[in-house]
mmCIF file of C-alpha atoms in Angstrom:
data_model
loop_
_atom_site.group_PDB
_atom_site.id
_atom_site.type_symbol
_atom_site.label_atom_id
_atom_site.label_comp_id
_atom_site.label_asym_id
_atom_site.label_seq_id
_atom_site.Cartn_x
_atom_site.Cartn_y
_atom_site.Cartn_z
ATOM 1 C CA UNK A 1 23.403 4.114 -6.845
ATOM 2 C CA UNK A 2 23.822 3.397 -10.340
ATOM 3 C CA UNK A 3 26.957 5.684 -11.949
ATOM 4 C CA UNK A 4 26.198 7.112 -15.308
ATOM 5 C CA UNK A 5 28.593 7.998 -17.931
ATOM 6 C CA UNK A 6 27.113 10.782 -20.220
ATOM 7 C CA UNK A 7 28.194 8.291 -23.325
ATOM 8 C CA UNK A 8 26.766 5.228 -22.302
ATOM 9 C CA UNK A 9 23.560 3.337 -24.136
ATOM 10 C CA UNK A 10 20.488 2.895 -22.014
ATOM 11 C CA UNK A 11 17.296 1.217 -22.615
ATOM 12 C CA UNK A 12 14.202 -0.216 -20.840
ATOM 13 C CA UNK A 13 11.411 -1.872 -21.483
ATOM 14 C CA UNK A 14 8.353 -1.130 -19.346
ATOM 15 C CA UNK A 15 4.993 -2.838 -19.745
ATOM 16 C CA UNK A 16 1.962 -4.694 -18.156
ATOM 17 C CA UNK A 17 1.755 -8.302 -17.921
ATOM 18 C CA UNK A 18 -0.193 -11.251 -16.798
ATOM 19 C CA UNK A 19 1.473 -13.200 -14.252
ATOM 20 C CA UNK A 20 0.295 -16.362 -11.991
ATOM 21 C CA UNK A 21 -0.785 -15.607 -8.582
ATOM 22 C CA UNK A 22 -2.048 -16.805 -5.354
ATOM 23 C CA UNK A 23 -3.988 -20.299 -6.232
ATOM 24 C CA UNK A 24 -2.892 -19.919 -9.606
ATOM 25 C CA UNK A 25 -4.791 -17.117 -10.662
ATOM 26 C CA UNK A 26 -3.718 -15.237 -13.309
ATOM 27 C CA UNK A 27 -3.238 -11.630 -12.285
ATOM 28 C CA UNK A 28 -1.369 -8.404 -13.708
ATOM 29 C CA UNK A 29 1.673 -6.608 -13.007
ATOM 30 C CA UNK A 30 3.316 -3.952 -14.115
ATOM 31 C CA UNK A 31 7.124 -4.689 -15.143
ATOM 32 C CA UNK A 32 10.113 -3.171 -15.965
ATOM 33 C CA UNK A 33 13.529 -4.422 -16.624
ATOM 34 C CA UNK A 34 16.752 -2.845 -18.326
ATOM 35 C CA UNK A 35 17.242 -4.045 -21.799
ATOM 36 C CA UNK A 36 20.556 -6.060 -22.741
ATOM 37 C CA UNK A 37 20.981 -9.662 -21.503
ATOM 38 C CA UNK A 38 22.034 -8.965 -18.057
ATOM 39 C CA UNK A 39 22.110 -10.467 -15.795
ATOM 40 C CA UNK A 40 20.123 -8.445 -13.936
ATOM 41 C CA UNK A 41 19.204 -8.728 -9.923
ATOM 42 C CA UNK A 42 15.306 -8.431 -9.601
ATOM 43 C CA UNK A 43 13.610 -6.716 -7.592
ATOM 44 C CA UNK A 44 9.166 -7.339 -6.249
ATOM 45 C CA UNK A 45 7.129 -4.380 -5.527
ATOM 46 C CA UNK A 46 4.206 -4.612 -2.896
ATOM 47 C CA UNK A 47 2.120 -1.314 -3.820
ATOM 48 C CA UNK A 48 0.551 0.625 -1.081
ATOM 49 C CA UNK A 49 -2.888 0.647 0.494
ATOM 50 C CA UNK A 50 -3.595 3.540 -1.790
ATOM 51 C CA UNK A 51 -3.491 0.755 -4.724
ATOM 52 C CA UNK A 52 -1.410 -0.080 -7.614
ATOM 53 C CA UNK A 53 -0.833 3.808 -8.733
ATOM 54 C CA UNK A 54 0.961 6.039 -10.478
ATOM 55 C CA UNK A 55 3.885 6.101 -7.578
ATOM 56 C CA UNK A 56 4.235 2.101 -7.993
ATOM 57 C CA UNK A 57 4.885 2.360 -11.589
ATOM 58 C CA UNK A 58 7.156 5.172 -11.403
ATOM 59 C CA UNK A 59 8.934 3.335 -9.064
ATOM 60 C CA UNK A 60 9.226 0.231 -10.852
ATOM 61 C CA UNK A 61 10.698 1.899 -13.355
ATOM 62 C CA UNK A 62 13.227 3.449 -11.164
ATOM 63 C CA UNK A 63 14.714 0.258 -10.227
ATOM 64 C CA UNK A 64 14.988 -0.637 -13.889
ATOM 65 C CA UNK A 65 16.697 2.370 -14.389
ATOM 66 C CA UNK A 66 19.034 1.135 -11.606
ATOM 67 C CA UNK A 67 19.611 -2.158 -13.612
ATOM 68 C CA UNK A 68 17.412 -4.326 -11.958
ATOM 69 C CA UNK A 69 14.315 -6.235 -13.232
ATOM 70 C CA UNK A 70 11.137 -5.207 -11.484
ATOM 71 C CA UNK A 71 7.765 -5.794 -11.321
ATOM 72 C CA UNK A 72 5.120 -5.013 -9.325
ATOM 73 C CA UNK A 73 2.436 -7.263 -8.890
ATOM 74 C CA UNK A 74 -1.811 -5.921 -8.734
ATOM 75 C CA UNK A 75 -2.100 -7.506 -5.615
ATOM 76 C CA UNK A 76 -5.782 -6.022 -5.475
ATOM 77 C CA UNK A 77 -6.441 -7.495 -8.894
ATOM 78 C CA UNK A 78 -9.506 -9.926 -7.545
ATOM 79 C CA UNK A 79 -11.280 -6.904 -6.757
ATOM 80 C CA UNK A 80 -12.095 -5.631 -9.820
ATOM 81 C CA UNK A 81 -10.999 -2.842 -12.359
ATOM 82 C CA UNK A 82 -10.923 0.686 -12.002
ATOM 83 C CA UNK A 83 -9.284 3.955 -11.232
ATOM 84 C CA UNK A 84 -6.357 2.880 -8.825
ATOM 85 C CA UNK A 85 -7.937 5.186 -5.960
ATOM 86 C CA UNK A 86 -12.078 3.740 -6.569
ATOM 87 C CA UNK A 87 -10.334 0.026 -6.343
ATOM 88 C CA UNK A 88 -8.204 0.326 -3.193
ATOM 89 C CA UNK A 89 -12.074 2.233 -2.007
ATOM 90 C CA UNK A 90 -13.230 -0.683 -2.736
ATOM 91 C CA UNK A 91 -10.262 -2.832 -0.697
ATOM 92 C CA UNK A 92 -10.771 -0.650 1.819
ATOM 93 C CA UNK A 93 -14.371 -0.872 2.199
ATOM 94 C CA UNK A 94 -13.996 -4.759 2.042
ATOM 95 C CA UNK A 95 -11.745 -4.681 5.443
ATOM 96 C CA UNK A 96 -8.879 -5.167 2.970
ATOM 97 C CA UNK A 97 -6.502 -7.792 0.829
ATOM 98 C CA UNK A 98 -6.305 -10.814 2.444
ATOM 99 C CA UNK A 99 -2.559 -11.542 3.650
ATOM 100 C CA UNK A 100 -2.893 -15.144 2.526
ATOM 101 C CA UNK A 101 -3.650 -13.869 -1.085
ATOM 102 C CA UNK A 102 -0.676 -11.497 -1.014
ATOM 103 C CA UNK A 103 1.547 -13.737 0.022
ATOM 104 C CA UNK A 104 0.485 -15.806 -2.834
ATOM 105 C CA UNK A 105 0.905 -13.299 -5.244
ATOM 106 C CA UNK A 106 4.843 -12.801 -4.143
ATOM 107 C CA UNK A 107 5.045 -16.321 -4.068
ATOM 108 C CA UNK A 108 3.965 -16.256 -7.888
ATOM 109 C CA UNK A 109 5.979 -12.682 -8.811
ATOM 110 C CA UNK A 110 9.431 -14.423 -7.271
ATOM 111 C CA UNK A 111 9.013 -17.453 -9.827
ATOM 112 C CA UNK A 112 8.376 -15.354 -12.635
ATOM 113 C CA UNK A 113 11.424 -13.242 -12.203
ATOM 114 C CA UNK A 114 13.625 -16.484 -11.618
ATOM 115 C CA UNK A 115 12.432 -17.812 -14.336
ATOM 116 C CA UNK A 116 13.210 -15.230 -16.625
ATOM 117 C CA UNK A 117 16.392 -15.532 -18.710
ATOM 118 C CA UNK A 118 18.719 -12.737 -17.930
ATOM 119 C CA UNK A 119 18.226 -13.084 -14.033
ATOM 120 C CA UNK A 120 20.730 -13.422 -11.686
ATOM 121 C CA UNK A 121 18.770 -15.886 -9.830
ATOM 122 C CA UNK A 122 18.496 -13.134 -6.689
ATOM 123 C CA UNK A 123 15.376 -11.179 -5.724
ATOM 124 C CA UNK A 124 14.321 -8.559 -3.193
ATOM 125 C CA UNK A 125 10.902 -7.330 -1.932
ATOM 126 C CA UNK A 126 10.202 -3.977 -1.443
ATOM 127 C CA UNK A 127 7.229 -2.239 0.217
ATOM 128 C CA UNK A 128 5.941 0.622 1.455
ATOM 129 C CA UNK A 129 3.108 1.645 4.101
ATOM 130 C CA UNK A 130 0.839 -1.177 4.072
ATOM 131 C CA UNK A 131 3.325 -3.240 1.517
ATOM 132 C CA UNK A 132 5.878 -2.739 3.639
ATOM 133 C CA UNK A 133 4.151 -4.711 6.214
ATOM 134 C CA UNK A 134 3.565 -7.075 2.856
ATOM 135 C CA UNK A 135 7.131 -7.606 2.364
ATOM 136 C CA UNK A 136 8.150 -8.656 5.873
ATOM 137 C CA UNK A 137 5.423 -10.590 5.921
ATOM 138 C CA UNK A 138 6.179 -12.328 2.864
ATOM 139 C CA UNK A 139 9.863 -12.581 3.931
ATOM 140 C CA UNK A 140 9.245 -14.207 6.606
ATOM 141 C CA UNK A 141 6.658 -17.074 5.499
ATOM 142 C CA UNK A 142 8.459 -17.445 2.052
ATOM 143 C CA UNK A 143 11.614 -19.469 1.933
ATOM 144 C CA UNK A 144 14.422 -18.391 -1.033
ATOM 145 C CA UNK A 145 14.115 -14.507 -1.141
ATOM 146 C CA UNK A 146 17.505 -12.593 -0.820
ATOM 147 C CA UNK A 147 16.520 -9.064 0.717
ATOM 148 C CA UNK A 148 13.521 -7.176 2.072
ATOM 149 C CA UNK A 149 13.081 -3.696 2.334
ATOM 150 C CA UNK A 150 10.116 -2.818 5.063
ATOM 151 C CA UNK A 151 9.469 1.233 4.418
ATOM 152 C CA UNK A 152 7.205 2.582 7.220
ATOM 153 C CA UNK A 153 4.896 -0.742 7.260
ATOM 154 C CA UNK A 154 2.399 -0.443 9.882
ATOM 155 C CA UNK A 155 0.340 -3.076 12.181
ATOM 156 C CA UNK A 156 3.507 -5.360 12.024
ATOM 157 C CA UNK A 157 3.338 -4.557 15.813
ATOM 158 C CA UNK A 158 -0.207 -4.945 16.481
ATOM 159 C CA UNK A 159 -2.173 -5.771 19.089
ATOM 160 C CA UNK A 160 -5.049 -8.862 19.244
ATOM 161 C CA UNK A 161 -7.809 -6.653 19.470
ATOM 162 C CA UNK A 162 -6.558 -4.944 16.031
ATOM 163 C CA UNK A 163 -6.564 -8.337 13.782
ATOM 164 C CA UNK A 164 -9.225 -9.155 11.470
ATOM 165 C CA UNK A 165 -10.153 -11.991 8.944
ATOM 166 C CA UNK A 166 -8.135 -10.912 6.315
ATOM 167 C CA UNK A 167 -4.736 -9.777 8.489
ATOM 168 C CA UNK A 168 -5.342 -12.907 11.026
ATOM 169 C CA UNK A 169 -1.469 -12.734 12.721
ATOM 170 C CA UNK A 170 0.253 -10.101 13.616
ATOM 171 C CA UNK A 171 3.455 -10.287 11.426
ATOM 172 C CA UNK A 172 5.592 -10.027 14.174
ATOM 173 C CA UNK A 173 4.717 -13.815 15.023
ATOM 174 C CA UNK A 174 6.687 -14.772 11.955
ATOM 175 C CA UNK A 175 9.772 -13.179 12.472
ATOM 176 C CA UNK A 176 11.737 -16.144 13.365
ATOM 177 C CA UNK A 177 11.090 -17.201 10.223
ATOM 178 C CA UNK A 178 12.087 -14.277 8.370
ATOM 179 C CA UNK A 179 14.949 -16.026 5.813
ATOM 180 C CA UNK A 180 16.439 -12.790 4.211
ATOM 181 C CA UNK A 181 18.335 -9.327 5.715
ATOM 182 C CA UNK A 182 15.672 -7.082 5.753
ATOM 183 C CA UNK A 183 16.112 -2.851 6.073
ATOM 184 C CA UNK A 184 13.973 -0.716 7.555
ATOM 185 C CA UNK A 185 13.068 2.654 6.810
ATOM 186 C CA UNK A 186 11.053 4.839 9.467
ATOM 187 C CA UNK A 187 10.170 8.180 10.509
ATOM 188 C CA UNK A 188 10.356 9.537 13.987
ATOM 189 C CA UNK A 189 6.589 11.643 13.876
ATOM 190 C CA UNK A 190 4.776 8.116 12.696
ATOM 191 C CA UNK A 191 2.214 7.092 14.636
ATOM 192 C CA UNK A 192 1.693 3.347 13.107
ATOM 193 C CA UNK A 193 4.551 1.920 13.207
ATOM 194 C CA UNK A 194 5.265 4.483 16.579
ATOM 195 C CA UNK A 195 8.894 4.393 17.299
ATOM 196 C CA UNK A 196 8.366 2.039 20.170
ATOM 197 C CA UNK A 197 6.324 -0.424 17.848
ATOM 198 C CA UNK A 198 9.726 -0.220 15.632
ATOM 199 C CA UNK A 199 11.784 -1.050 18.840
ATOM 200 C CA UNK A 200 9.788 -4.118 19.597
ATOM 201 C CA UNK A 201 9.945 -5.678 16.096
ATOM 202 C CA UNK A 202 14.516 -4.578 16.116
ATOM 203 C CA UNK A 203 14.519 -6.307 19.763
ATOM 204 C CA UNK A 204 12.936 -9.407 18.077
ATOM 205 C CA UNK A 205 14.645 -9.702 15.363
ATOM 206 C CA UNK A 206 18.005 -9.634 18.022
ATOM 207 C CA UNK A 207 16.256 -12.125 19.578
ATOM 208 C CA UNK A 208 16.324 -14.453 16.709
ATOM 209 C CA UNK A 209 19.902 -13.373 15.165
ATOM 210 C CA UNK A 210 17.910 -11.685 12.038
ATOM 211 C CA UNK A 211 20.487 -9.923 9.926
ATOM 212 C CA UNK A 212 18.453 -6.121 9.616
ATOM 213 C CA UNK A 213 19.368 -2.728 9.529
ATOM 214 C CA UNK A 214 17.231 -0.110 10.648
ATOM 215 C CA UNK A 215 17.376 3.679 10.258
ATOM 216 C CA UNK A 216 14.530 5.945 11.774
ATOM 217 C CA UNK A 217 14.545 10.178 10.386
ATOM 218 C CA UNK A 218 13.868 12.822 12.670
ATOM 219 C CA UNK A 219 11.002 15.244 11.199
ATOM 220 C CA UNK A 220 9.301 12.911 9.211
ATOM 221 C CA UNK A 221 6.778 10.650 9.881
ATOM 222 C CA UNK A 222 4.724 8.198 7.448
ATOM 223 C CA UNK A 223 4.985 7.832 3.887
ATOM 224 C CA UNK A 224 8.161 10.123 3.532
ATOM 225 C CA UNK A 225 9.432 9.288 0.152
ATOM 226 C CA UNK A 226 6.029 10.429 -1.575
ATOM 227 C CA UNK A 227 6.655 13.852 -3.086
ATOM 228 C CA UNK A 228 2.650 14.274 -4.429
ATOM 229 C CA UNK A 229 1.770 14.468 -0.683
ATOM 230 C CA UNK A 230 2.389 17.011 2.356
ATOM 231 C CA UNK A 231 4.316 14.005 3.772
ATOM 232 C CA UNK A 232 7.450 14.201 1.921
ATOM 233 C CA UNK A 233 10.507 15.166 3.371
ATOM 234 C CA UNK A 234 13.163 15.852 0.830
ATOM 235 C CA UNK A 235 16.700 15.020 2.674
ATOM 236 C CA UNK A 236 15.136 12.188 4.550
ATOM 237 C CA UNK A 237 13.966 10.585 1.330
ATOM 238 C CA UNK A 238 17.175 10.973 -0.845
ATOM 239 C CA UNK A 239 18.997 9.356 2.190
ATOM 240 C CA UNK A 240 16.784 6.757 2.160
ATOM 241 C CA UNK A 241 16.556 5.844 -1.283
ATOM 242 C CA UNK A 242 20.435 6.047 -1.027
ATOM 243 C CA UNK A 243 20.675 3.272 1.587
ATOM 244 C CA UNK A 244 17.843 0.841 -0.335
ATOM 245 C CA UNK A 245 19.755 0.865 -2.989
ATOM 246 C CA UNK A 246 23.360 0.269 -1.397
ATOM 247 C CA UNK A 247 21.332 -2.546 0.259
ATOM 248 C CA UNK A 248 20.231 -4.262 -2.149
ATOM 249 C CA UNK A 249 23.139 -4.262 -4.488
ATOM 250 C CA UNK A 250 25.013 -5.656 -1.107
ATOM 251 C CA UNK A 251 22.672 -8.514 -1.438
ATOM 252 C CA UNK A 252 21.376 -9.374 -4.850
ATOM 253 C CA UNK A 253 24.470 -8.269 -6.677
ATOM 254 C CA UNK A 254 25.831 -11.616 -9.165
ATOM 255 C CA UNK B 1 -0.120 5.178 8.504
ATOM 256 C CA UNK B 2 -2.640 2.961 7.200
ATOM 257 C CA UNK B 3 -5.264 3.067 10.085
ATOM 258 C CA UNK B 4 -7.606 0.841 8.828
ATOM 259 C CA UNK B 5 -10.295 1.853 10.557
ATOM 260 C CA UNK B 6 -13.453 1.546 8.747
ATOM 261 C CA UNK B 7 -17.382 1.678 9.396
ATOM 262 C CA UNK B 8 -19.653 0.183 6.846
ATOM 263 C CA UNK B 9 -23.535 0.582 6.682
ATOM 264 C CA UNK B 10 -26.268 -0.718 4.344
ATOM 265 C CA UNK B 11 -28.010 2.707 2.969
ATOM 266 C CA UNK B 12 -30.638 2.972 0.209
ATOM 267 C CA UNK B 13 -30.857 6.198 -1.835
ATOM 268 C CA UNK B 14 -29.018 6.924 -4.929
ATOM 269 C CA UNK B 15 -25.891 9.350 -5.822
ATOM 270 C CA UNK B 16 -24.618 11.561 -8.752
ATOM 271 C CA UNK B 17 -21.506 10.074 -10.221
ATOM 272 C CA UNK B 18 -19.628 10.575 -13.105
ATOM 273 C CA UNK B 19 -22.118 8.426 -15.232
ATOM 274 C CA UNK B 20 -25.002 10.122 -13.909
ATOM 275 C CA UNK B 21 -27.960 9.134 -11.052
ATOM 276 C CA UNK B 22 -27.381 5.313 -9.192
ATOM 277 C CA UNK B 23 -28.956 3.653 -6.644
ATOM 278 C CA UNK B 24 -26.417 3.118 -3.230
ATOM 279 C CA UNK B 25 -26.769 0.410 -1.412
ATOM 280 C CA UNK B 26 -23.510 0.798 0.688
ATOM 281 C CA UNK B 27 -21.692 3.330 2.683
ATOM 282 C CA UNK B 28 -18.224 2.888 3.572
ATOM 283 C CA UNK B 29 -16.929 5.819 6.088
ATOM 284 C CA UNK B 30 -13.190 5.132 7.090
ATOM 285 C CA UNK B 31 -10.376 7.288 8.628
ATOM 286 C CA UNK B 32 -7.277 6.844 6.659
ATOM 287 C CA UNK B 33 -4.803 8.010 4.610
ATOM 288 C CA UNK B 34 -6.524 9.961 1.547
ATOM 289 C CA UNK B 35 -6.048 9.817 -1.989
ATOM 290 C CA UNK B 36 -6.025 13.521 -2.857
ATOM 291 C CA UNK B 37 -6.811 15.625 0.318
ATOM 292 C CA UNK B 38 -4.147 17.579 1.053
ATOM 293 C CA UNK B 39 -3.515 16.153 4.654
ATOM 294 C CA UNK B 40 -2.014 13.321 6.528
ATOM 295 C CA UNK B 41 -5.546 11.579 7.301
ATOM 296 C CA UNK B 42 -8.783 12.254 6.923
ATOM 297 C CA UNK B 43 -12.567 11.289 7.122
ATOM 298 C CA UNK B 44 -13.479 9.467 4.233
ATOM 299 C CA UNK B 45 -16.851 8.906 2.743
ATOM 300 C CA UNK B 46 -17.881 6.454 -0.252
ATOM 301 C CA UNK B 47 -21.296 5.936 -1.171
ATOM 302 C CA UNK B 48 -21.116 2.581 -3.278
ATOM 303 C CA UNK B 49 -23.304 0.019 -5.524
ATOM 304 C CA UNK B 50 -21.416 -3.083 -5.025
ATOM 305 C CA UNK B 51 -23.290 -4.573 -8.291
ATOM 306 C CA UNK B 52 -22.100 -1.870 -10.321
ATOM 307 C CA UNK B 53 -18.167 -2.577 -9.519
ATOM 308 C CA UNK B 54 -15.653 -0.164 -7.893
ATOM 309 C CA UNK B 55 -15.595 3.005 -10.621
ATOM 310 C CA UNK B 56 -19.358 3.744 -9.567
ATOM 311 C CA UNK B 57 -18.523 5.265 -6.124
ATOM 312 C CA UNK B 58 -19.279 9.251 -4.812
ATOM 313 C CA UNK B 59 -16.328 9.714 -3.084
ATOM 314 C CA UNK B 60 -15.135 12.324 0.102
ATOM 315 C CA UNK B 61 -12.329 13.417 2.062
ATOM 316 C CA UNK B 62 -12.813 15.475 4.997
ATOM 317 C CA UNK B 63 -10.710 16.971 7.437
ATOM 318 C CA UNK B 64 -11.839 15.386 10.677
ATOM 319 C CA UNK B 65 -12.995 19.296 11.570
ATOM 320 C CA UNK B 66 -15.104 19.477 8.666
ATOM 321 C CA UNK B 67 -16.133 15.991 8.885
ATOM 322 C CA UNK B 68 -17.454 16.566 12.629
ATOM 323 C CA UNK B 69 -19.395 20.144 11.080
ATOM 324 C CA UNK B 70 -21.179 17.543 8.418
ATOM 325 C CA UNK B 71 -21.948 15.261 11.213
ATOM 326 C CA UNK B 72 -23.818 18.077 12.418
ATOM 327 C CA UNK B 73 -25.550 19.754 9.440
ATOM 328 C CA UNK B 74 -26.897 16.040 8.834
ATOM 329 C CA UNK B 75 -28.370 16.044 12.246
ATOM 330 C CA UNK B 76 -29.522 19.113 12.607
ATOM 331 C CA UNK B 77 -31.170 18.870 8.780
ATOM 332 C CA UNK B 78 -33.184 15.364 10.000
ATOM 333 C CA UNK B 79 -34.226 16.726 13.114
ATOM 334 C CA UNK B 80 -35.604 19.608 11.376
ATOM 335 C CA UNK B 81 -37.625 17.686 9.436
ATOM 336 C CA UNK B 82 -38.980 15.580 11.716
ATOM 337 C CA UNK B 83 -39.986 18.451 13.030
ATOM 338 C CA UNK B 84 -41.413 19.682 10.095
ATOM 339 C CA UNK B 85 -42.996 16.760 8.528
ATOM 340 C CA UNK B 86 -43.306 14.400 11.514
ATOM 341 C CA UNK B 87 -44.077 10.626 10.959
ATOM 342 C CA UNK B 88 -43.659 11.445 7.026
ATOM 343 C CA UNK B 89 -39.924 11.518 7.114
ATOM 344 C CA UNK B 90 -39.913 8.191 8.400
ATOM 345 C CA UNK B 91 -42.278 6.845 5.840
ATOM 346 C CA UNK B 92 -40.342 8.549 3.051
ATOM 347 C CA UNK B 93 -37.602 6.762 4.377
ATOM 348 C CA UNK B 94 -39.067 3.262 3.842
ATOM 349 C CA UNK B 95 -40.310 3.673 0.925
ATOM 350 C CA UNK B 96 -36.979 3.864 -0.046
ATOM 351 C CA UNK B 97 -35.675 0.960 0.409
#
């Protein structure tokens, strides 16, 4: 965690921008970075399946806060404009984002923040619930990314029967190719992924020497870390966002 | 966790949203996490005009209790009518659409 000095200057800069996307689309994100020439480690954001909300941009300004760059991509951004919840409606109704166009997106988010000039040249993905399934996903079929963080991302286990047009392979398949260490944050009471789902995806990653580290809370089940809903579980979330953040300074630090 | 279990259906009619009267053309009924029920899942309802774009939507989340009782008012309600009004509910029905 970042240590504060009560004397110490601190500023950010927190905005939308347009960035290039799957197929070269141009497509907004929200972004934050700390201001000062850094450099700074950067961190990608896959929102949630209930859209590019409030939560993501409070986020992203958390890990500015914690002296990274961060941005968070509108991965839902082809589907028109709106209130974040009548948008991801409208995802939802539609069967949902395609995988191909998210990985695109990350693809195009991890250039930008290379490119900028007070990176580090490091970058980590970060998602939860259904971005969390985004981030392994895109850790494992994009080469050059330096950490993933997979918070409670369902249907990574998922069986044949389950798979659709848009979410054609189970992510699973991939995880030989998975090129970063990637953490894992679960609870016991989930029900997608179940704890045995999150057993099968740790044995293959043995299987394949993947550096991870998992950690699974007792009493809480999906979506833990979100304190605007019943399923938010206080000392479970603190520990958690203690451990993302000693992770990814371990592996996008300069 | 994201379920994604959804049911779509073409519907004609029209709802009351925020901008007033619209004609549906879609219904999208999926069991999932909601965005401001207070509960873990629940039965979700939007009526939608895909021209129109994704603001134009009468939205609903129901516990699956309460979603099961609406289930059942909707029944009951048609079957009543048919009752009532015989063939005419069906010919109200496509005229419609």
């Amino acid at each position: 965690m970042h240590q504060y000095r009560t004397d110490m200057y601190e500023g950010m800069l927190a905005e939308t921008v347009m960035m290039e996307g799957h197929r070269g689309d141009a497509i907004n994100a929200y972004f934050a970075r700390p201001l000062g020439p850094g450099p700074f480690p950067a961190v990608l954001l896959i929102h949630h399946m209930p859209g590019w909300d409030e939560w993501y941009r409070e986020i992203t300004r958390k890990f500015a806060h914690h002296g990274y760059l961060a941005t968070s991509p509108n991965i839902y951004y082809r589907f028109g404009h709106g209130s974040p919840d009548d948008v991801a409606a409208k995802v939802r109704g539609s069967g949902g984002v395609p995988d191909d166009s998210v990985v695109g997106d990350v693809e195009g988010a991890v250039g930008l923040l290379r490119s900028l000039p007070y990176s580090n040249g490091k970058v980590g993905v970060f998602g939860t619930c259904s971005g969390g399934r985004h981030a392994f996903l895109a850790a494992c079929r994009l080469k050059g990314l330096d950490a993933a963080v997979d918070c409670w991302g369902g249907n990574v286990v998922v069986p044949k029967e389950k798979l659709t047009p848009s979410q054609p392979v189970p992510p699973i398949e991939y995880t030989r190719d998975l090129s970063c260490p990637l953490l894992g944050l679960f609870g016991d009471e989930d029900q997608n992924p179940t704890l045995q789902q999150v057993a099968v995806l740790e044995q293959e990653l043995k299987k394949h020497g993947k550096a991870h580290e998992f950690h699974t809370y007792p009493k809480a089940g999906h979506g833990f870390f979100y304190y605007h809903s019943p399923s938010y579980r206080q000392e479970q979330a603190v520990d958690g966002w203690k451990k993302l953040f000693a992770f990814f300074n371990k592996y996008l630090s300069s | 966790m994201c379920t994604g279990i959804v049911e779509s259906a073409k519907v004609s009619g029209s709802g009351k949203g925020p901008r007033g009267w619209f004609k549906l053309d879609e219904v999208n009924v999926s069991f999932d996490h909601p965005f401001d029920a207070s509960v873990e899942h629940s039965l979700n309802i939007d009526f939608v005009n895909h021209a129109e774009g994704p603001s134009l939507r009468i939205a609903v989340e129901l516990t699956p209790e309460s979603a099961r009782k609406l289930v059942e008012a909707i029944l009951t309600s048609l079957t009543r009518g048919e009752v009532q009004i015989g063939k005419d509910v069906t010919l109200t029905s496509q005229q419609l659409t």
